[in-house]
Structure formats: structure tokens, C-alpha cells
Coordinates of C-alpha atoms in Angstrom, one line a residue:
M21 CA 36.9 -25.4 57.1
C22 CA 36.4 -25.9 61.0
R23 CA 39.0 -23.0 61.4
E24 CA 37.2 -20.9 58.9
F25 CA 33.9 -21.3 61.1
I26 CA 35.7 -20.2 64.4
L27 CA 37.0 -17.4 62.5
I28 CA 33.3 -16.6 61.2
F29 CA 31.9 -16.8 65.0
H30 CA 34.7 -14.7 66.4
C31 CA 34.2 -11.9 63.9
L32 CA 30.5 -12.1 64.1
L33 CA 30.9 -11.4 67.9
L34 CA 32.9 -8.6 67.0
F35 CA 30.8 -7.1 64.6
L36 CA 26.9 -7.5 65.4
F37 CA 24.0 -6.2 63.7
S38 CA 20.2 -6.8 63.6
E39 CA 17.8 -6.2 61.0
L40 CA 15.4 -3.8 62.7
Y41 CA 13.6 -2.5 59.5
L42 CA 12.6 1.0 61.0
N43 CA 10.6 3.6 59.1
M44 CA 13.7 6.0 59.6
N45 CA 12.7 9.7 60.5
T46 CA 15.2 12.5 61.0
N47 CA 13.7 13.5 63.9
K48 CA 15.9 11.9 66.9
S49 CA 12.8 11.4 69.3
S50 CA 11.1 9.6 66.3
I51 CA 13.8 7.4 65.9
V52 CA 13.9 6.5 69.5
Q53 CA 10.0 6.1 69.6
Q54 CA 10.2 3.4 66.8
L55 CA 12.7 1.4 68.8
S56 CA 10.4 1.7 71.8
E57 CA 7.2 0.6 69.9
K58 CA 9.4 -2.4 67.9
I59 CA 11.4 -3.7 70.9
S60 CA 10.8 -2.7 74.5
T61 CA 8.4 0.2 75.5
L62 CA 9.7 3.4 76.8
N63 CA 8.3 6.2 78.9
D64 CA 8.2 9.7 77.3
N65 CA 10.9 10.9 79.5
S66 CA 13.4 7.9 78.5
V67 CA 12.2 8.8 74.8
D68 CA 13.7 12.0 75.5
K69 CA 16.7 11.0 77.3
L70 CA 17.5 8.6 75.0
A71 CA 17.0 10.9 72.2
S72 CA 19.2 13.6 73.8
I73 CA 22.4 11.7 73.3
L74 CA 22.1 10.4 69.9
V75 CA 24.8 11.7 67.6
R76 CA 24.3 12.2 63.8
V77 CA 27.4 11.0 61.6
E78 CA 27.1 11.6 57.9
L79 CA 29.5 9.8 55.3
K80 CA 30.6 10.1 52.1
K81 CA 30.9 7.2 49.6
N82 CA 34.1 5.1 50.3
E83 CA 34.9 7.1 53.5
C84 CA 36.1 4.8 56.5
F85 CA 34.8 5.8 60.0
L86 CA 36.3 2.9 62.0
K87 CA 39.8 1.8 61.3
E88 CA 42.1 -0.7 62.8
G89 CA 43.5 0.5 66.1
D90 CA 40.3 2.6 66.7
V91 CA 38.2 2.2 69.8
A92 CA 34.3 1.6 69.0
D93 CA 32.3 4.2 71.2
S94 CA 28.9 3.9 69.8
V95 CA 26.1 1.6 68.7
Y96 CA 24.9 2.7 65.5
F97 CA 21.6 2.9 63.4
V98 CA 21.7 3.2 59.9
H99 CA 19.3 5.9 58.8
S100 CA 20.2 6.0 55.2
G101 CA 22.8 4.4 52.9
L102 CA 25.0 1.3 53.1
I103 CA 28.0 0.4 55.4
R104 CA 30.6 -2.6 55.0
Q105 CA 32.8 -4.1 57.9
F106 CA 36.0 -5.8 56.9
Y107 CA 39.3 -6.7 57.8
Y108 CA 42.8 -7.3 56.0
K109 CA 44.5 -10.7 55.8
N110 CA 47.6 -11.6 53.7
G111 CA 47.0 -8.4 51.8
K112 CA 43.3 -8.9 50.8
D113 CA 40.4 -7.5 52.4
F114 CA 37.4 -9.7 53.5
T115 CA 33.8 -8.5 54.0
E116 CA 32.3 -9.5 57.4
H117 CA 29.0 -7.6 57.5
L118 CA 26.7 -5.3 55.8
A119 CA 24.2 -3.1 56.9
C120 CA 21.8 -0.6 55.4
E121 CA 18.8 1.4 56.2
G122 CA 17.1 0.1 59.3
N123 CA 19.9 -1.9 60.5
V124 CA 21.5 -1.4 64.1
F125 CA 25.1 -2.6 64.3
M126 CA 28.3 -2.4 66.7
N127 CA 31.7 -3.6 67.1
I128 CA 30.9 -5.4 70.3
E129 CA 34.2 -6.5 71.7
S130 CA 35.9 -2.8 71.1
Y131 CA 32.6 -1.2 72.1
L132 CA 32.0 -3.1 75.4
L133 CA 35.7 -3.4 76.3
Q134 CA 36.4 -0.1 75.1
T135 CA 39.8 -1.6 73.5
P136 CA 41.1 -0.9 69.8
T137 CA 39.6 -3.0 67.0
Y138 CA 41.6 -4.6 64.1
L139 CA 38.3 -4.2 62.0
F140 CA 37.6 -1.5 59.4
I141 CA 34.1 0.1 58.5
E142 CA 33.3 1.9 55.5
A143 CA 30.3 3.8 53.8
L144 CA 29.5 2.1 50.5
E145 CA 27.0 4.9 49.5
P146 CA 26.6 8.6 51.0
T147 CA 25.3 7.3 54.5
V148 CA 23.8 9.0 57.8
L149 CA 24.0 7.3 60.9
Y150 CA 22.6 7.9 64.4
G151 CA 25.2 6.7 67.1
I152 CA 24.6 5.9 70.9
P153 CA 27.6 6.3 72.8
Y154 CA 28.6 4.0 75.3
K155 CA 29.5 6.0 78.2
E156 CA 26.2 8.0 77.8
I157 CA 24.0 4.7 77.4
V158 CA 25.8 3.4 80.5
A159 CA 24.8 6.4 82.6
L160 CA 21.3 6.3 81.3
M161 CA 20.7 2.6 82.1
D162 CA 21.8 3.1 85.7
E163 CA 18.8 5.7 85.9
Y164 CA 16.2 4.6 83.8
P165 CA 15.1 1.0 84.0
D166 CA 13.4 0.9 80.8
I167 CA 16.4 2.2 78.9
S168 CA 18.3 -0.8 80.4
V169 CA 15.6 -3.2 79.3
L170 CA 15.4 -2.0 75.6
Y171 CA 19.5 -2.0 75.3
R172 CA 19.5 -5.8 76.7
K173 CA 16.6 -6.7 74.1
I174 CA 18.6 -5.2 71.5
I175 CA 21.6 -7.3 72.5
E176 CA 19.3 -10.4 72.5
Q177 CA 18.0 -9.8 68.8
V178 CA 21.5 -9.1 67.8
L179 CA 22.8 -12.3 69.1
L180 CA 19.8 -14.2 67.5
K181 CA 20.7 -12.7 64.2
V182 CA 24.4 -13.8 64.7
Q183 CA 23.4 -17.5 65.5
R184 CA 21.2 -17.7 62.2
K185 CA 24.1 -16.6 60.2
I186 CA 26.5 -19.0 62.0
D187 CA 24.1 -21.8 61.1
S188 CA 23.8 -20.7 57.5
F189 CA 27.8 -20.9 57.0
R190 CA 27.6 -24.3 58.9
F191 CA 24.9 -26.0 57.2
E192 CA 24.1 -24.3 53.8
N193 CA 26.2 -24.6 50.6
A194 CA 27.4 -21.7 48.4
N195 CA 23.9 -22.0 46.3
E196 CA 21.7 -22.1 49.4
R197 CA 23.7 -19.2 50.9
Y198 CA 23.0 -17.0 47.8
R199 CA 19.4 -18.0 47.7
R200 CA 19.2 -16.9 51.3
L201 CA 20.5 -13.5 50.8
L202 CA 18.3 -13.1 47.7
R203 CA 15.2 -13.8 49.8
E204 CA 16.1 -12.3 53.2
R205 CA 18.3 -9.2 52.1
P206 CA 17.5 -8.4 48.4
E207 CA 18.7 -4.8 48.8
I208 CA 22.1 -6.1 49.6
V209 CA 22.3 -8.0 46.1
R210 CA 21.1 -4.9 44.4
R211 CA 23.4 -2.5 45.8
V212 CA 26.6 -4.1 46.7
P213 CA 29.5 -4.9 44.6
L214 CA 29.7 -8.6 43.7
I215 CA 33.1 -9.1 44.8
H216 CA 32.0 -8.1 48.6
I217 CA 29.1 -10.2 48.2
A218 CA 31.3 -12.9 47.3
S219 CA 33.5 -12.4 50.2
Y220 CA 30.4 -11.9 52.6
L221 CA 29.2 -15.4 51.7
L222 CA 32.7 -17.1 52.0
M223 CA 32.9 -17.9 48.5
T224 CA 35.1 -16.8 45.5
P225 CA 33.8 -14.3 42.9
E226 CA 34.2 -17.1 40.5
T227 CA 32.0 -19.4 42.6
L228 CA 29.3 -16.6 43.1
S229 CA 29.5 -16.1 39.2
R230 CA 28.5 -19.8 38.8
V231 CA 25.9 -19.6 41.7
R232 CA 24.2 -16.6 39.9
S233 CA 24.2 -18.2 36.5
S234 CA 22.5 -21.2 37.6
I235 CA 19.7 -19.0 39.2
L236 CA 19.2 -16.6 36.3

């Protein structure tokens, strides 16, 4: 079990996400403005500069947009849809993270070090993402201090979310983990196949079935 927790912690650091529930808008400046209002204030010029580097990504259901060996080059915001991050072990895939509308996520090791990843990310539904490319955001942070502060605060929020998830795995049993997911992320329970939910919660499908039966 200790080795499992170490693996969880390592993988969580590889792929971080924060539930910044935003009222997403297809206008790039509006998306950046919402981040500014919820996280750290940007002046109008910085909003325009950050919006100018956003990259729109459209994915079909079951389409992978990051595969083992790729280098993660962006931080992504989920405008609509649902994505899953997973890895393969002994011929089976294991769900690491799930992100839907309003979430921001990144494969942090590959992104920050610009090295190949061993993880995969796929769309479970038709999905629209907005990416902030690594090279462009680094250049903007050097020139715009308020963008640098915003970026740092995003990372801080992400790390807090990661710590809370680690604590859940460390201190809660299967029933408690599922109840927490129901309480905090009901949209995941409604939209994600149960086999992926079981893997995400570190339990077998049979255990998840028993837990769900005890609650219903």
C-alpha cells in the first residue's frame, strides 16, 4: 500500500489540475478575464497579451492528444467536454485524473522540463480546450509581472488540490473516497464510465459496485 501511495503522489505531480469552475466563454479575452477575476488581477494590456497566445484545441470523443513519448507544451483549460489522463501497467490502463468544464490541467514534469511523458490524455466526450504554450507564457512572465503572479497562483492552487487528493487516498477508505467524489465532483460520477471511476479511486470495479450498492 505504501508503494501505491508513492506512485499516486508521483503521478499526481506529473499531471496536476485545479477545479477553477469558470463561466467559460468562447471569447479568449473573456476566458483570461475570468482567470484574472478569480485568481489574480491582470491589467487590460496583460489580458490582451495572455489572450493572444491561447491556442484552441478541438477533440473528438476517444481522441488522444497526448501520448507516451510526447512533450507537453501547454497548460490547458477545459472549455467544454471531459478528458482522462491514464498510463499503462502490465497491459492495463489506470486512470490518473479526470477534468471537465472549468478545470485547468497540465502534465507538470513534461511541461516544466520539456521532456517526454509516459502518460496519455484522451477525450471521453467531444471536447474544446484552450492551451497556454510553455515558451510563450515564459516570455510573457519576463515582461509582465502580473501575468507571472497569476501563473504562480495557478500553480499554488493546483498543488493544494493535489495535497487534498493525496490525503483522501491516505486517510479515507473506498466508501469515503466514493462519497467524496459524489459530493465534490458529481458531474464525474454522471459522465465517466464506472471502470474509469473505479481506477481513479484506486479500487476494483467489484469494490466500486459494492460501495455504490451500499449507498443507493
